[in-house]
XYZ file of N, CA and C in Angstrom:
726
model
N 15.258 6.190 23.749
C 14.160 6.270 24.710
C 12.911 5.683 24.074
N 12.265 4.794 24.785
C 11.028 4.187 24.308
C 9.828 4.947 24.859
N 8.806 5.088 24.030
C 7.569 5.735 24.453
C 6.389 4.885 24.014
N 5.389 4.797 24.868
C 4.174 4.088 24.501
C 3.273 5.008 23.668
N 2.867 4.534 22.508
C 1.951 5.302 21.679
C 0.521 4.967 22.078
N -0.274 5.985 22.348
C -1.668 5.756 22.695
C -2.534 6.669 21.850
N -3.635 6.137 21.344
C -4.536 6.910 20.495
C -5.783 7.351 21.249
N -5.889 7.002 22.526
C -7.093 7.313 23.276
C -7.270 8.822 23.410
N -8.482 9.283 23.103
C -8.795 10.686 23.283
C -8.321 11.595 22.158
N -7.607 11.066 21.200
C -7.121 11.905 20.122
C -8.179 12.053 19.034
N -8.129 13.185 18.355
C -9.112 13.460 17.310
C -8.881 12.566 16.105
N -9.965 12.233 15.446
C -9.847 11.526 14.179
C -9.312 12.480 13.122
N -8.474 11.971 12.246
C -7.883 12.827 11.216
C -8.578 12.596 9.879
N -8.515 13.601 9.047
C -9.008 13.497 7.667
C -7.775 13.301 6.780
N -7.590 12.123 6.181
C -6.364 11.846 5.431
C -6.021 12.901 4.389
N -7.009 13.381 3.634
C -6.731 14.359 2.584
C -6.181 15.656 3.176
N -6.796 16.144 4.264
C -6.298 17.360 4.901
C -4.874 17.160 5.398
N -4.635 16.015 5.983
C -3.320 15.731 6.565
C -2.222 15.751 5.517
N -2.379 15.001 4.440
C -1.289 14.870 3.468
C -1.132 16.115 2.603
N -2.211 16.873 2.421
C -2.101 18.100 1.633
C -1.376 19.201 2.399
N -1.329 19.091 3.715
C -0.638 20.082 4.538
C 0.843 19.777 4.722
N 1.274 18.557 4.406
C 2.678 18.191 4.549
C 3.555 19.014 3.600
N 4.725 19.410 4.081
C 5.677 20.134 3.243
C 6.486 19.139 2.414
N 6.561 19.388 1.109
C 7.348 18.521 0.225
C 8.030 19.384 -0.831
N 9.327 19.493 -0.734
C 10.077 20.241 -1.743
C 11.524 19.793 -1.723
N 12.131 19.801 -2.887
C 13.545 19.472 -3.023
C 14.174 20.563 -3.886
N 15.388 21.008 -3.555
C 15.951 22.167 -4.264
C 16.272 21.956 -5.732
N 16.600 20.727 -6.136
C 17.062 20.569 -7.523
C 16.469 19.381 -8.267
N 15.411 18.797 -7.743
C 14.741 17.692 -8.428
C 13.368 17.499 -7.803
N 12.505 16.670 -8.424
C 11.216 16.384 -7.789
C 11.385 15.651 -6.460
N 10.498 15.923 -5.538
C 10.405 15.177 -4.279
C 9.836 13.803 -4.617
N 10.473 12.737 -4.122
C 10.040 11.371 -4.440
C 9.423 10.721 -3.206
N 8.213 10.265 -3.381
C 7.399 9.689 -2.314
C 7.014 8.262 -2.693
N 7.210 7.325 -1.775
C 6.764 5.948 -1.971
C 5.524 5.693 -1.130
N 4.591 4.919 -1.647
C 3.425 4.491 -0.875
C 3.206 3.005 -1.104
N 3.262 2.224 -0.020
C 3.115 0.774 -0.104
C 2.268 0.268 1.057
N 1.659 -0.893 0.869
C 1.040 -1.640 1.952
C 1.780 -2.974 2.048
N 2.097 -3.385 3.276
C 2.818 -4.640 3.489
C 2.188 -5.404 4.649
N 2.468 -6.699 4.695
C 2.050 -7.509 5.835
C 3.072 -7.346 6.970
N 2.766 -7.881 8.145
C 3.706 -7.810 9.262
C 5.038 -8.433 8.888
N 4.993 -9.507 8.102
C 6.238 -10.176 7.723
C 6.816 -9.643 6.413
N 6.375 -8.473 5.974
C 7.040 -7.762 4.887
C 6.566 -8.055 3.481
N 5.535 -8.878 3.314
C 5.032 -9.181 1.973
C 4.328 -7.963 1.392
N 4.541 -7.720 0.112
C 3.890 -6.587 -0.560
C 2.638 -7.000 -1.321
N 2.301 -8.282 -1.277
C 1.111 -8.749 -2.001
C 0.536 -9.979 -1.328
N -0.744 -10.184 -1.487
C -1.439 -11.378 -1.035
C -2.139 -11.966 -2.243
N -1.842 -13.214 -2.557
C -2.365 -13.840 -3.780
C -2.027 -13.005 -5.004
N -0.840 -12.379 -4.969
C -0.344 -11.635 -6.111
C -0.775 -10.185 -6.198
N -1.647 -9.720 -5.304
C -2.154 -8.345 -5.386
C -1.988 -7.613 -4.062
N -1.492 -6.379 -4.138
C -1.319 -5.572 -2.932
C -2.659 -5.140 -2.351
N -3.663 -4.936 -3.208
C -4.957 -4.458 -2.733
C -5.610 -5.423 -1.752
N -5.252 -6.707 -1.821
C -5.830 -7.698 -0.917
C -5.290 -7.573 0.499
N -4.220 -6.801 0.681
C -3.688 -6.562 2.020
C -4.376 -5.380 2.704
N -5.010 -4.506 1.929
C -5.532 -3.253 2.463
C -6.922 -3.362 3.051
N -7.384 -2.236 3.606
C -8.755 -2.111 4.096
C -9.223 -0.686 3.814
N -10.318 -0.252 4.417
C -10.867 1.069 4.123
C -9.918 2.195 4.541
N -9.217 2.019 5.655
C -8.284 3.057 6.101
C -7.106 3.180 5.147
N -6.587 2.046 4.701
C -5.486 2.073 3.733
C -5.951 2.701 2.423
N -7.167 2.371 1.993
C -7.708 2.941 0.759
C -7.870 4.456 0.890
N -8.327 4.911 2.056
C -8.499 6.348 2.269
C -7.164 7.075 2.172
N -6.105 6.489 2.741
C -4.789 7.117 2.656
C -4.245 7.040 1.229
N -4.466 5.917 0.563
C -4.059 5.770 -0.834
C -4.687 6.855 -1.701
N -5.980 7.068 -1.534
C -6.687 8.071 -2.327
C -6.221 9.480 -1.977
N -5.957 9.722 -0.695
C -5.478 11.043 -0.277
C -4.108 11.332 -0.868
N -3.217 10.368 -0.803
C -1.862 10.573 -1.319
C -1.864 10.786 -2.825
N -2.814 10.215 -3.527
C -2.891 10.416 -4.977
C -3.258 11.856 -5.349
N -3.750 12.611 -4.385
C -4.065 14.009 -4.641
C -2.830 14.895 -4.546
N -1.726 14.361 -4.047
C -0.530 15.160 -3.780
C 0.374 15.356 -4.999
N 0.727 14.314 -5.755
C 1.803 14.431 -6.742
C 1.388 15.060 -8.068
N 2.392 15.454 -8.804
C 2.193 15.870 -10.191
C 2.249 14.664 -11.119
N 3.015 13.642 -10.691
C 3.172 12.411 -11.475
C 3.068 11.215 -10.543
N 2.315 10.197 -10.967
C 2.315 8.893 -10.303
C 3.136 7.953 -11.173
N 4.169 7.363 -10.589
C 5.090 6.501 -11.328
C 4.896 5.059 -10.890
N 4.808 4.162 -11.860
C 4.546 2.759 -11.547
C 5.161 1.875 -12.622
N 5.555 0.668 -12.235
C 6.104 -0.287 -13.178
C 5.018 -0.993 -13.971
N 5.369 -1.470 -15.154
C 4.397 -2.106 -16.040
C 3.802 -3.374 -15.431
N 4.600 -4.125 -14.687
C 4.083 -5.358 -14.070
C 2.998 -5.041 -13.059
N 3.210 -4.003 -12.260
C 2.201 -3.591 -11.284
C 0.925 -3.143 -11.986
N 1.064 -2.414 -13.075
C -0.104 -1.971 -13.847
C -0.933 -3.170 -14.287
N -0.249 -4.213 -14.734
C -0.951 -5.406 -15.223
C -1.580 -6.189 -14.072
N -0.787 -6.468 -13.026
C -1.261 -7.306 -11.921
C -2.409 -6.646 -11.166
N -2.298 -5.332 -10.949
C -3.320 -4.610 -10.196
C -4.436 -4.061 -11.096
N -4.333 -4.333 -12.409
C -5.345 -3.904 -13.369
C -5.632 -2.403 -13.251
N -4.561 -1.617 -13.379
C -4.671 -0.167 -13.226
C -5.695 0.421 -14.197
N -6.332 1.462 -13.737
C -7.236 2.244 -14.564
C -6.658 3.647 -14.727
N -7.164 4.457 -15.644
C -6.694 5.843 -15.748
C -6.883 6.581 -14.425
N -5.985 7.492 -14.130
C -6.056 8.227 -12.865
C -7.072 9.369 -13.003
N -8.215 9.206 -12.352
C -9.257 10.228 -12.321
C -9.650 10.426 -10.858
N -9.527 11.638 -10.361
C -9.825 11.929 -8.967
C -11.249 12.447 -8.802
N -11.788 12.296 -7.587
C -13.119 12.840 -7.328
C -13.056 14.365 -7.254
N -14.208 15.003 -7.195
C -14.280 16.462 -7.267
C -13.549 17.141 -6.116
N -13.633 16.564 -4.942
C -12.967 17.169 -3.787
C -11.451 17.218 -3.983
N -10.889 16.097 -4.411
C -9.433 16.073 -4.614
C -9.024 16.952 -5.800
N -9.822 16.969 -6.842
C -9.530 17.858 -7.969
C -9.513 19.320 -7.527
N -10.504 19.705 -6.744
C -10.597 21.096 -6.298
C -9.406 21.489 -5.441
N -8.994 20.602 -4.551
C -7.855 20.912 -3.689
C -6.585 21.094 -4.516
N -6.429 20.297 -5.542
C -5.254 20.402 -6.400
C -5.268 21.721 -7.190
N -6.417 22.027 -7.760
C -6.522 23.248 -8.564
C -6.262 24.479 -7.701
N -6.733 24.448 -6.458
C -6.488 25.553 -5.533
C -4.995 25.764 -5.302
N -4.219 24.681 -5.400
C -2.772 24.768 -5.186
C -2.007 25.044 -6.475
N -2.737 25.233 -7.565
C -2.078 25.520 -8.829
C -1.663 24.298 -9.608
N -2.163 23.116 -9.228
C -1.849 21.876 -9.929
C -2.929 21.546 -10.951
N -2.606 20.622 -11.868
C -3.623 20.073 -12.756
C -4.658 19.319 -11.921
N -5.836 19.118 -12.487
C -6.912 18.462 -11.752
C -6.563 17.026 -11.354
N -5.709 16.374 -12.120
C -5.295 15.009 -11.806
C -3.819 14.844 -12.132
N -3.116 13.977 -11.415
C -1.710 13.732 -11.733
C -1.567 12.924 -13.017
N -0.415 13.037 -13.638
C -0.093 12.232 -14.825
C 0.373 10.861 -14.372
N -0.120 9.818 -15.007
C 0.350 8.463 -14.722
C 1.494 8.128 -15.668
N 2.652 7.787 -15.120
C 3.816 7.401 -15.917
C 4.141 5.943 -15.633
N 4.264 5.155 -16.686
C 4.491 3.710 -16.572
C 5.876 3.383 -17.104
N 6.694 2.743 -16.267
C 8.033 2.333 -16.687
C 7.957 0.918 -17.243
N 8.410 0.743 -18.486
C 8.356 -0.562 -19.132
C 9.582 -0.743 -20.025
N 10.582 -1.410 -19.502
C 11.788 -1.630 -20.282
C 11.585 -2.603 -21.423
N 10.700 -3.581 -21.235
C 10.484 -4.626 -22.241
C 9.244 -4.374 -23.094
N 8.505 -3.310 -22.801
C 7.247 -3.019 -23.494
C 6.300 -4.217 -23.443
N 6.035 -4.664 -22.209
C 5.129 -5.794 -22.003
C 3.675 -5.341 -21.909
N 3.416 -4.106 -22.284
C 2.076 -3.539 -22.174
C 1.196 -3.918 -23.365
N -0.087 -3.989 -23.109
C -1.074 -4.324 -24.136
C -2.065 -3.173 -24.235
N -2.299 -2.687 -25.450
C -3.181 -1.532 -25.635
C -4.607 -1.822 -25.167
N -4.959 -3.103 -24.978
C -6.287 -3.459 -24.499
C -6.411 -3.336 -22.981
N -5.308 -3.107 -22.282
C -5.378 -2.952 -20.833
C -6.216 -1.733 -20.459
N -6.871 -1.829 -19.309
C -7.794 -0.781 -18.874
C -7.122 0.580 -18.732
N -5.836 0.584 -18.434
C -5.129 1.839 -18.206
C -5.116 2.745 -19.443
N -5.349 2.165 -20.617
C -5.348 2.940 -21.866
C -6.758 3.298 -22.340
N -7.746 3.159 -21.483
C -9.140 3.258 -21.916
C -9.711 4.676 -21.961
N -8.942 5.677 -21.525
C -9.462 7.045 -21.472
C -8.491 7.988 -22.172
N -8.853 8.469 -23.357
C -7.970 9.341 -24.125
C -7.787 10.716 -23.477
N -8.673 11.074 -22.550
C -8.515 12.342 -21.839
C -7.509 12.226 -20.701
N -7.140 11.001 -20.360
C -6.168 10.771 -19.285
C -5.156 9.723 -19.759
N -4.450 10.054 -20.821
C -3.480 9.126 -21.384
C -2.253 9.006 -20.477
N -1.753 7.791 -20.279
C -0.524 7.646 -19.492
C 0.708 7.998 -20.319
N 1.806 8.190 -19.631
C 3.110 8.353 -20.263
C 3.872 7.055 -20.081
N 4.317 6.460 -21.167
C 5.146 5.255 -21.077
C 6.606 5.674 -21.163
N 7.384 5.271 -20.170
C 8.814 5.554 -20.161
C 9.534 4.241 -20.440
N 10.272 4.190 -21.526
C 10.945 2.958 -21.921
C 12.360 3.257 -22.401
N 13.080 2.211 -22.824
C 14.469 2.371 -23.242
C 14.646 2.192 -24.736
N 15.879 2.365 -25.187
C 16.166 2.317 -26.625
C 16.016 0.909 -27.193
N 15.979 -0.102 -26.329
C 15.809 -1.476 -26.803
C 14.357 -1.942 -26.767
N 13.443 -1.014 -26.585
C 12.022 -1.369 -26.540
C 11.578 -1.998 -27.858
N 10.686 -2.939 -27.762
C 10.147 -3.622 -28.935
C 9.370 -2.631 -29.792
N 9.881 -2.355 -30.988
C 9.266 -1.347 -31.856
C 7.851 -1.739 -32.272
N 7.629 -3.043 -32.452
C 6.294 -3.503 -32.830
C 5.278 -3.215 -31.741
N 5.643 -3.456 -30.476
C 4.732 -3.190 -29.365
C 4.499 -1.685 -29.199
N 5.566 -0.915 -29.427
C 5.418 0.540 -29.360
C 4.409 1.024 -30.400
N 4.495 0.455 -31.603
C 3.585 0.853 -32.674
C 2.138 0.499 -32.325
N 1.948 -0.641 -31.658
C 0.600 -1.074 -31.297
C -0.041 -0.140 -30.280
N 0.801 0.466 -29.427
C 0.271 1.404 -28.437
C -0.324 2.620 -29.138
N 0.302 3.025 -30.256
C -0.222 4.134 -31.050
C -0.409 5.402 -30.249
N -1.564 6.044 -30.410
C -1.818 7.292 -29.705
C -2.583 7.077 -28.397
N -2.590 5.831 -27.887
C -3.248 5.544 -26.610
C -2.430 6.049 -25.429
N -1.161 6.397 -25.688
C -0.283 6.883 -24.624
C 0.769 7.798 -25.213
N 1.333 8.648 -24.359
C 2.529 9.386 -24.717
C 3.720 8.479 -24.425
N 4.812 8.638 -25.167
C 5.970 7.744 -25.009
C 7.249 8.561 -24.872
N 8.075 8.176 -23.910
C 9.402 8.762 -23.741
C 10.413 7.623 -23.803
N 11.359 7.703 -24.739
C 12.386 6.675 -24.900
C 13.701 7.229 -24.360
N 14.211 6.592 -23.314
C 15.430 7.051 -22.658
C 16.610 6.184 -23.084
N 17.740 6.822 -23.280
C 18.944 6.089 -23.691
C 19.402 5.130 -22.608
N 19.246 5.536 -21.364
C 19.623 4.695 -20.229
C 18.464 4.718 -19.245
N 17.799 3.589 -19.093
C 16.582 3.531 -18.281
C 16.942 3.200 -16.832
N 17.171 4.235 -16.035
C 17.462 4.034 -14.615
C 16.762 5.114 -13.803
N 16.871 5.031 -12.481
C 16.129 5.941 -11.608
C 16.454 7.400 -11.884
N 17.709 7.716 -12.083
C 18.095 9.118 -12.274
C 17.599 9.665 -13.616
N 17.707 8.873 -14.669
C 17.241 9.363 -15.964
C 15.717 9.464 -16.002
N 15.051 8.555 -15.315
C 13.590 8.632 -15.232
C 13.180 9.909 -14.510
N 13.853 10.201 -13.398
C 13.513 11.409 -12.646
C 13.858 12.666 -13.441
N 14.940 12.615 -14.208
C 15.271 13.741 -15.074
C 14.156 13.998 -16.085
N 13.588 12.913 -16.613
C 12.495 13.051 -17.586
C 11.259 13.689 -16.945
N 11.123 13.499 -15.639
C 9.968 14.034 -14.915
C 10.320 15.308 -14.151
N 11.357 16.000 -14.595
C 11.903 17.135 -13.838
C 10.933 18.300 -13.685
N 9.918 18.388 -14.522
C 8.954 19.489 -14.402
C 7.989 19.278 -13.231
N 7.971 18.069 -12.674
C 7.098 17.778 -11.536
C 7.730 18.279 -10.242
N 6.882 18.666 -9.305
C 7.363 19.019 -7.968
C 7.409 17.776 -7.087
N 6.415 16.905 -7.227
C 6.336 15.671 -6.431
C 6.027 14.498 -7.348
N 6.777 13.408 -7.164
C 6.539 12.156 -7.876
C 6.195 11.079 -6.852
N 5.075 10.424 -7.043
C 4.621 9.347 -6.167
C 4.863 8.010 -6.850
N 5.632 7.134 -6.205
C 5.872 5.789 -6.731
C 4.971 4.806 -5.992
N 4.137 4.090 -6.737
C 3.197 3.142 -6.141
C 3.631 1.691 -6.300
N 4.665 1.424 -7.042
C 5.111 0.057 -7.225
C 5.739 -0.136 -8.582
N 6.337 -1.281 -8.768
C 6.475 -2.302 -7.764
C 7.793 -2.190 -6.997
N 8.097 -3.255 -6.230
C 9.291 -3.270 -5.399
C 10.586 -3.078 -6.185
N 10.658 -3.580 -7.404
C 11.879 -3.419 -8.200
C 12.114 -1.957 -8.539
N 11.059 -1.258 -8.983
C 11.176 0.158 -9.304
C 11.498 0.964 -8.053
N 10.805 0.668 -6.957
C 11.077 1.365 -5.698
C 12.523 1.145 -5.263
N 13.004 -0.087 -5.416
C 14.368 -0.405 -5.024
C 15.405 0.398 -5.794
N 15.162 0.601 -7.080
C 16.096 1.393 -7.889
C 16.214 2.817 -7.356
N 15.098 3.402 -6.978
C 15.114 4.773 -6.474
C 15.740 4.848 -5.086
N 15.464 3.856 -4.240
C 16.090 3.829 -2.913
C 17.602 3.696 -3.044
N 18.047 2.777 -3.889
C 19.481 2.536 -4.065
C 20.196 3.756 -4.623
N 19.485 4.547 -5.428
C 20.083 5.756 -6.013
C 20.029 6.951 -5.072
N 19.483 6.766 -3.873
C 19.382 7.850 -2.907
C 18.363 8.903 -3.276
N 17.329 8.505 -4.003
C 16.373 9.468 -4.542
C 15.004 9.427 -3.867
N 14.881 8.712 -2.760
C 13.598 8.630 -2.061
C 13.620 9.565 -0.853
N 12.655 10.480 -0.812
C 12.578 11.469 0.261
C 11.559 11.101 1.334
N 10.590 10.281 0.966
C 9.481 9.991 1.875
C 8.923 8.605 1.587
N 8.564 7.904 2.654
C 7.923 6.595 2.536
C 6.677 6.594 3.398
N 5.542 6.308 2.771
C 4.311 6.054 3.517
C 4.029 4.557 3.406
N 3.953 3.892 4.534
C 3.760 2.439 4.509
C 2.634 2.058 5.467
N 1.688 1.287 4.950
C 0.607 0.736 5.749
C 0.974 -0.695 6.124
N 0.913 -1.009 7.409
C 1.249 -2.355 7.873
C -0.045 -3.086 8.209
N -0.333 -4.119 7.434
C -1.534 -4.925 7.637
C -1.249 -5.977 8.714
N -2.164 -6.207 9.650
C -1.925 -7.123 10.760
C -2.117 -8.581 10.377
N -1.369 -9.014 9.355
C -1.453 -10.399 8.903
C -0.045 -10.934 8.626
N 0.105 -12.224 8.775
C 1.327 -12.938 8.402
C 0.985 -13.832 7.228
N 1.675 -13.658 6.106
C 1.269 -14.376 4.902
C 2.305 -15.374 4.401
N 3.548 -15.257 4.846
C 4.579 -16.168 4.364
C 4.750 -16.081 2.861
N 5.102 -17.188 2.257
C 5.222 -17.245 0.811
C 6.435 -16.505 0.288
N 6.437 -16.257 -1.012
C 7.602 -15.679 -1.688
C 7.332 -14.276 -2.220
N 6.361 -13.580 -1.643
C 6.066 -12.222 -2.106
C 7.288 -11.323 -1.966
N 7.453 -10.402 -2.937
C 8.553 -9.435 -2.869
C 8.453 -8.581 -1.616
N 9.604 -8.134 -1.140
C 9.647 -7.143 -0.071
C 9.466 -5.754 -0.683
N 9.310 -4.766 0.171
C 9.048 -3.413 -0.303
C 10.151 -2.919 -1.237
N 11.395 -3.196 -0.870
C 12.529 -2.857 -1.730
C 13.015 -4.151 -2.365
N 12.645 -4.365 -3.623
C 12.913 -5.640 -4.275
C 14.220 -5.642 -5.033
N 15.321 -5.738 -4.305
C 16.626 -5.767 -4.968
C 17.671 -6.255 -3.981
N 18.916 -6.320 -4.419
C 20.009 -6.741 -3.552
C 20.179 -5.732 -2.416
N 20.948 -6.127 -1.410
C 21.162 -5.274 -0.244
C 21.695 -3.900 -0.656
N 21.197 -2.869 -0.013
C 21.623 -1.501 -0.277
C 22.732 -1.132 0.696
N 23.863 -0.700 0.172
C 25.018 -0.367 1.000
C 25.475 1.058 0.719
N 25.526 1.905 1.774
C 24.991 1.663 3.114
C 23.472 1.702 3.099
N 22.834 1.150 4.124
C 21.377 1.178 4.167
C 20.849 2.608 4.140
N 19.711 2.804 3.492
C 19.085 4.129 3.434
C 18.484 4.461 4.791
N 18.936 5.538 5.399
C 18.526 5.923 6.748
C 17.299 6.832 6.686
N 16.243 6.469 7.406
C 15.030 7.273 7.435
C 14.584 7.470 8.877
N 13.792 8.501 9.106
C 13.291 8.791 10.453
C 11.770 8.787 10.442
N 11.181 8.299 11.530
C 9.729 8.258 11.650
C 9.195 9.666 11.858
N 8.246 10.069 11.004
C 7.658 11.400 11.102
C 6.240 11.359 11.660
N 5.531 10.245 11.410
C 4.126 10.190 11.825
C 3.686 8.738 11.941
N 2.818 8.472 12.915
C 2.230 7.142 13.072
C 0.731 7.296 13.271
N -0.043 6.617 12.435
C -1.498 6.646 12.521
C -2.016 5.231 12.751
N -3.074 5.118 13.533
C -3.683 3.821 13.779
C -5.107 3.827 13.277
N -5.422 2.874 12.412
C -6.779 2.718 11.931
C -7.505 1.644 12.711
N -8.602 1.137 12.129
C -9.329 0.067 12.799
C -8.461 -1.179 12.932
N -7.651 -1.442 11.910
C -6.760 -2.602 11.933
C -5.327 -2.233 11.558
N -5.173 -1.212 10.748
C -3.879 -0.908 10.148
C -3.063 0.088 10.967
N -1.756 -0.014 10.825
C -0.820 0.987 11.312
C -0.230 1.670 10.070
N -0.357 2.986 9.990
C 0.092 3.746 8.811
C 1.206 4.689 9.243
N 2.390 4.489 8.691
C 3.584 5.225 9.095
C 4.096 6.100 7.979
N 4.628 7.265 8.353
C 5.294 8.151 7.407
C 6.747 8.320 7.838
N 7.658 8.000 6.936
C 9.079 8.169 7.178
C 9.636 9.221 6.215
N 10.614 9.999 6.707
C 11.301 10.966 5.882
C 12.789 10.633 5.815
N 13.423 11.000 4.720
C 14.858 10.771 4.571
C 15.610 11.497 5.673
N 16.540 10.812 6.292
C 17.271 11.383 7.414
C 18.442 12.212 6.936
């Protein structure tokens, strides 16, 4: 059955209130949430950066969702391309988290199989908010040594979605922000419970990665639409695992 969605007369929502009220729990592992912005034709980046696809509404939802997880998980390439900074939330988001019994800010965990990280990157600039680097047994020992005490390090014998999630088992919610390759690994392993996707009203063409950057998933991961929001330009959708 088709239904016309209309936003006329509906109240404006406060993104932080909305996402903090959502129920998220899994009986035997962290709840895994993806958040991406894409173009109409599925590109995850414009001129190499996802932030160029967004607007104020997408940023508001991005900031709200960052108040939810215990851990933000991201690939090393995304950290470099998007010039990640340490995760520090404003006072309002910190207070809401503390009220729920969470730390004031989520831990940033960076997956880097090749240790392509540089200690001079902005993400390592705050010793009070050190990231966790998750890498494998074949990581370059010299690069690991250069990181020094700028980050915590976890070396996994087998670097895949399940072992990464096992390492983060103390978290209730894990938010994956990118990139498509990392997201694809979790989707293929059946470990994604929720997808928040902002659709930017642009067609960009080119060779940008799709949201799930990997070979076809068999069978396809089935999800159901839980919520649809309309901003000034963007359509923001929430899907849950079916």
